[in-house]
């Protein structure tokens, strides 16, 4: 049985190679098909950060098949929640969306040891986001 997602979330960072990909991976893993998940970058990289892939693999989540995507106004418009992670003013703003800015260290150029604490911060925020979405849609 397929269900209609209760919300859609877009994660945005500059390269769409680390933070936003880990966040999208966690949200897909923890919420399943209840929440529609997208990620994008204002200046997408060529590939996902290998240290981010390895750190997520340790959690049993495979993001290796993902590709960095360019941020489009359409992706923002199609999302209920837009969560930025250091993309500056590159993200278009549309009324009626919930905008959150998560200050997280950029994992670019760092090894897996340095990426693990960033990954863990992202998981904590994703769990809180799911609880918030569930609370808003419960009524």
mmCIF file of C-alpha atoms in Angstrom:
data_model
loop_
_atom_site.group_PDB
_atom_site.id
_atom_site.type_symbol
_atom_site.label_atom_id
_atom_site.label_comp_id
_atom_site.label_asym_id
_atom_site.label_seq_id
_atom_site.Cartn_x
_atom_site.Cartn_y
_atom_site.Cartn_z
ATOM 1 C CA UNK A 1 0.000 0.000 0.000
ATOM 2 C CA UNK A 2 1.459 3.362 -0.949
ATOM 3 C CA UNK A 3 0.733 6.429 1.082
ATOM 4 C CA UNK A 4 0.844 10.076 0.172
ATOM 5 C CA UNK A 5 3.801 11.759 1.910
ATOM 6 C CA UNK A 6 2.758 13.995 4.812
ATOM 7 C CA UNK A 7 5.433 16.577 3.937
ATOM 8 C CA UNK A 8 8.265 17.295 1.539
ATOM 9 C CA UNK A 9 11.724 18.400 2.623
ATOM 10 C CA UNK A 10 14.531 19.957 0.591
ATOM 11 C CA UNK A 11 18.071 20.010 2.002
ATOM 12 C CA UNK A 12 20.369 22.636 0.480
ATOM 13 C CA UNK A 13 24.112 23.180 0.841
ATOM 14 C CA UNK A 14 26.695 24.604 -1.516
ATOM 15 C CA UNK A 15 28.048 21.423 -3.124
ATOM 16 C CA UNK A 16 25.229 18.937 -2.343
ATOM 17 C CA UNK A 17 28.011 16.446 -1.674
ATOM 18 C CA UNK A 18 28.148 16.080 2.117
ATOM 19 C CA UNK A 19 25.800 17.637 4.666
ATOM 20 C CA UNK A 20 22.658 17.764 2.528
ATOM 21 C CA UNK A 21 23.249 14.248 1.190
ATOM 22 C CA UNK A 22 23.741 12.826 4.701
ATOM 23 C CA UNK A 23 20.591 14.622 5.894
ATOM 24 C CA UNK A 24 18.574 13.310 2.944
ATOM 25 C CA UNK A 25 19.920 9.807 3.559
ATOM 26 C CA UNK A 26 18.913 9.886 7.218
ATOM 27 C CA UNK A 27 15.463 11.276 6.487
ATOM 28 C CA UNK A 28 14.771 8.632 3.833
ATOM 29 C CA UNK A 29 16.032 5.919 6.178
ATOM 30 C CA UNK A 30 14.163 7.067 9.304
ATOM 31 C CA UNK A 31 10.896 8.316 7.765
ATOM 32 C CA UNK A 32 10.557 5.948 4.836
ATOM 33 C CA UNK A 33 8.036 7.081 2.252
ATOM 34 C CA UNK A 34 6.088 9.204 4.778
ATOM 35 C CA UNK A 35 8.190 12.237 3.826
ATOM 36 C CA UNK A 36 9.252 13.237 0.313
ATOM 37 C CA UNK A 37 13.002 14.006 0.374
ATOM 38 C CA UNK A 38 15.107 16.158 -1.997
ATOM 39 C CA UNK A 39 18.565 17.664 -1.823
ATOM 40 C CA UNK A 40 20.377 20.188 -3.981
ATOM 41 C CA UNK A 41 23.333 22.552 -4.062
ATOM 42 C CA UNK A 42 23.890 26.118 -5.185
ATOM 43 C CA UNK A 43 27.191 25.006 -6.818
ATOM 44 C CA UNK A 44 26.961 21.194 -7.004
ATOM 45 C CA UNK A 45 30.137 19.121 -6.854
ATOM 46 C CA UNK A 46 31.033 16.410 -9.340
ATOM 47 C CA UNK A 47 30.444 13.596 -6.834
ATOM 48 C CA UNK A 48 29.380 12.808 -3.284
ATOM 49 C CA UNK A 49 32.074 13.284 -0.631
ATOM 50 C CA UNK A 50 33.645 9.801 -0.126
ATOM 51 C CA UNK A 51 34.052 10.430 3.625
ATOM 52 C CA UNK A 52 30.320 11.221 3.884
ATOM 53 C CA UNK A 53 29.507 7.999 2.006
ATOM 54 C CA UNK A 54 31.747 6.010 4.364
ATOM 55 C CA UNK A 55 30.352 7.676 7.512
ATOM 56 C CA UNK A 56 26.772 6.941 6.433
ATOM 57 C CA UNK A 57 27.669 3.356 5.488
ATOM 58 C CA UNK A 58 28.727 2.880 9.140
ATOM 59 C CA UNK A 59 25.095 3.704 10.020
ATOM 60 C CA UNK A 60 23.779 1.168 7.508
ATOM 61 C CA UNK A 61 22.704 3.875 5.047
ATOM 62 C CA UNK A 62 24.013 3.807 1.467
ATOM 63 C CA UNK A 63 24.165 7.230 -0.211
ATOM 64 C CA UNK A 64 26.786 6.166 -2.764
ATOM 65 C CA UNK A 65 24.234 6.088 -5.598
ATOM 66 C CA UNK A 66 23.240 9.732 -5.128
ATOM 67 C CA UNK A 67 24.443 12.520 -7.431
ATOM 68 C CA UNK A 68 24.826 16.190 -6.519
ATOM 69 C CA UNK A 69 21.994 18.198 -8.063
ATOM 70 C CA UNK A 70 21.643 21.882 -8.862
ATOM 71 C CA UNK A 71 19.235 23.932 -6.775
ATOM 72 C CA UNK A 72 16.214 25.092 -8.781
ATOM 73 C CA UNK A 73 13.326 27.377 -7.827
ATOM 74 C CA UNK A 74 10.996 24.496 -8.743
ATOM 75 C CA UNK A 75 12.579 22.232 -6.096
ATOM 76 C CA UNK A 76 12.079 24.937 -3.465
ATOM 77 C CA UNK A 77 8.506 25.607 -4.573
ATOM 78 C CA UNK A 78 7.662 21.874 -4.403
ATOM 79 C CA UNK A 79 8.887 21.576 -0.795
ATOM 80 C CA UNK A 80 7.142 22.244 2.511
ATOM 81 C CA UNK A 81 10.420 22.512 4.417
ATOM 82 C CA UNK A 82 13.622 24.056 3.059
ATOM 83 C CA UNK A 83 16.646 23.357 5.236
ATOM 84 C CA UNK A 84 19.788 25.265 4.351
ATOM 85 C CA UNK A 85 23.273 24.314 5.486
ATOM 86 C CA UNK A 86 25.566 27.168 4.604
ATOM 87 C CA UNK A 87 24.308 28.049 1.120
ATOM 88 C CA UNK A 88 24.142 31.751 1.912
ATOM 89 C CA UNK A 89 21.653 33.788 -0.092
ATOM 90 C CA UNK A 90 21.522 31.345 -3.025
ATOM 91 C CA UNK A 91 18.251 29.795 -1.896
ATOM 92 C CA UNK A 92 15.098 31.382 -3.340
ATOM 93 C CA UNK A 93 12.401 32.245 -0.823
ATOM 94 C CA UNK A 94 8.742 31.458 -1.413
ATOM 95 C CA UNK A 95 5.909 32.304 0.979
ATOM 96 C CA UNK A 96 4.277 29.486 2.900
ATOM 97 C CA UNK A 97 7.423 27.375 3.254
ATOM 98 C CA UNK A 98 9.138 26.521 6.532
ATOM 99 C CA UNK A 99 12.772 27.634 6.311
ATOM 100 C CA UNK A 100 15.376 26.315 8.724
ATOM 101 C CA UNK A 101 19.102 27.054 8.695
ATOM 102 C CA UNK A 102 21.274 24.369 10.239
ATOM 103 C CA UNK A 103 24.783 25.549 11.058
ATOM 104 C CA UNK A 104 26.971 22.525 10.478
ATOM 105 C CA UNK A 105 30.668 22.230 9.712
ATOM 106 C CA UNK A 106 31.367 21.601 6.031
ATOM 107 C CA UNK A 107 32.833 18.086 5.680
ATOM 108 C CA UNK A 108 34.569 18.924 2.364
ATOM 109 C CA UNK A 109 38.176 17.765 2.362
ATOM 110 C CA UNK A 110 37.883 16.054 5.750
ATOM 111 C CA UNK A 111 38.418 12.389 6.573
ATOM 112 C CA UNK A 112 35.761 10.089 7.976
ATOM 113 C CA UNK A 113 36.958 10.716 11.561
ATOM 114 C CA UNK A 114 36.079 14.415 11.177
ATOM 115 C CA UNK A 115 32.817 13.654 9.353
ATOM 116 C CA UNK A 116 31.385 11.348 12.053
ATOM 117 C CA UNK A 117 30.531 14.158 14.531
ATOM 118 C CA UNK A 118 28.871 16.141 11.696
ATOM 119 C CA UNK A 119 26.903 13.017 10.728
ATOM 120 C CA UNK A 120 25.807 12.543 14.335
ATOM 121 C CA UNK A 121 24.649 16.179 14.613
ATOM 122 C CA UNK A 122 22.649 15.708 11.412
ATOM 123 C CA UNK A 123 20.968 12.551 12.768
ATOM 124 C CA UNK A 124 19.912 14.398 15.940
ATOM 125 C CA UNK A 125 18.420 17.223 13.865
ATOM 126 C CA UNK A 126 16.657 14.788 11.518
ATOM 127 C CA UNK A 127 15.061 12.986 14.457
ATOM 128 C CA UNK A 128 13.804 16.347 15.810
ATOM 129 C CA UNK A 129 12.551 17.326 12.329
ATOM 130 C CA UNK A 130 10.570 14.088 11.994
ATOM 131 C CA UNK A 131 9.034 14.662 15.442
ATOM 132 C CA UNK A 132 8.086 18.225 14.426
ATOM 133 C CA UNK A 133 6.549 17.107 11.121
ATOM 134 C CA UNK A 134 4.626 14.321 12.899
ATOM 135 C CA UNK A 135 3.338 16.778 15.528
ATOM 136 C CA UNK A 136 2.182 19.256 12.857
ATOM 137 C CA UNK A 137 0.424 16.615 10.785
ATOM 138 C CA UNK A 138 -1.152 14.672 13.678
ATOM 139 C CA UNK A 139 -4.119 16.984 13.997
#
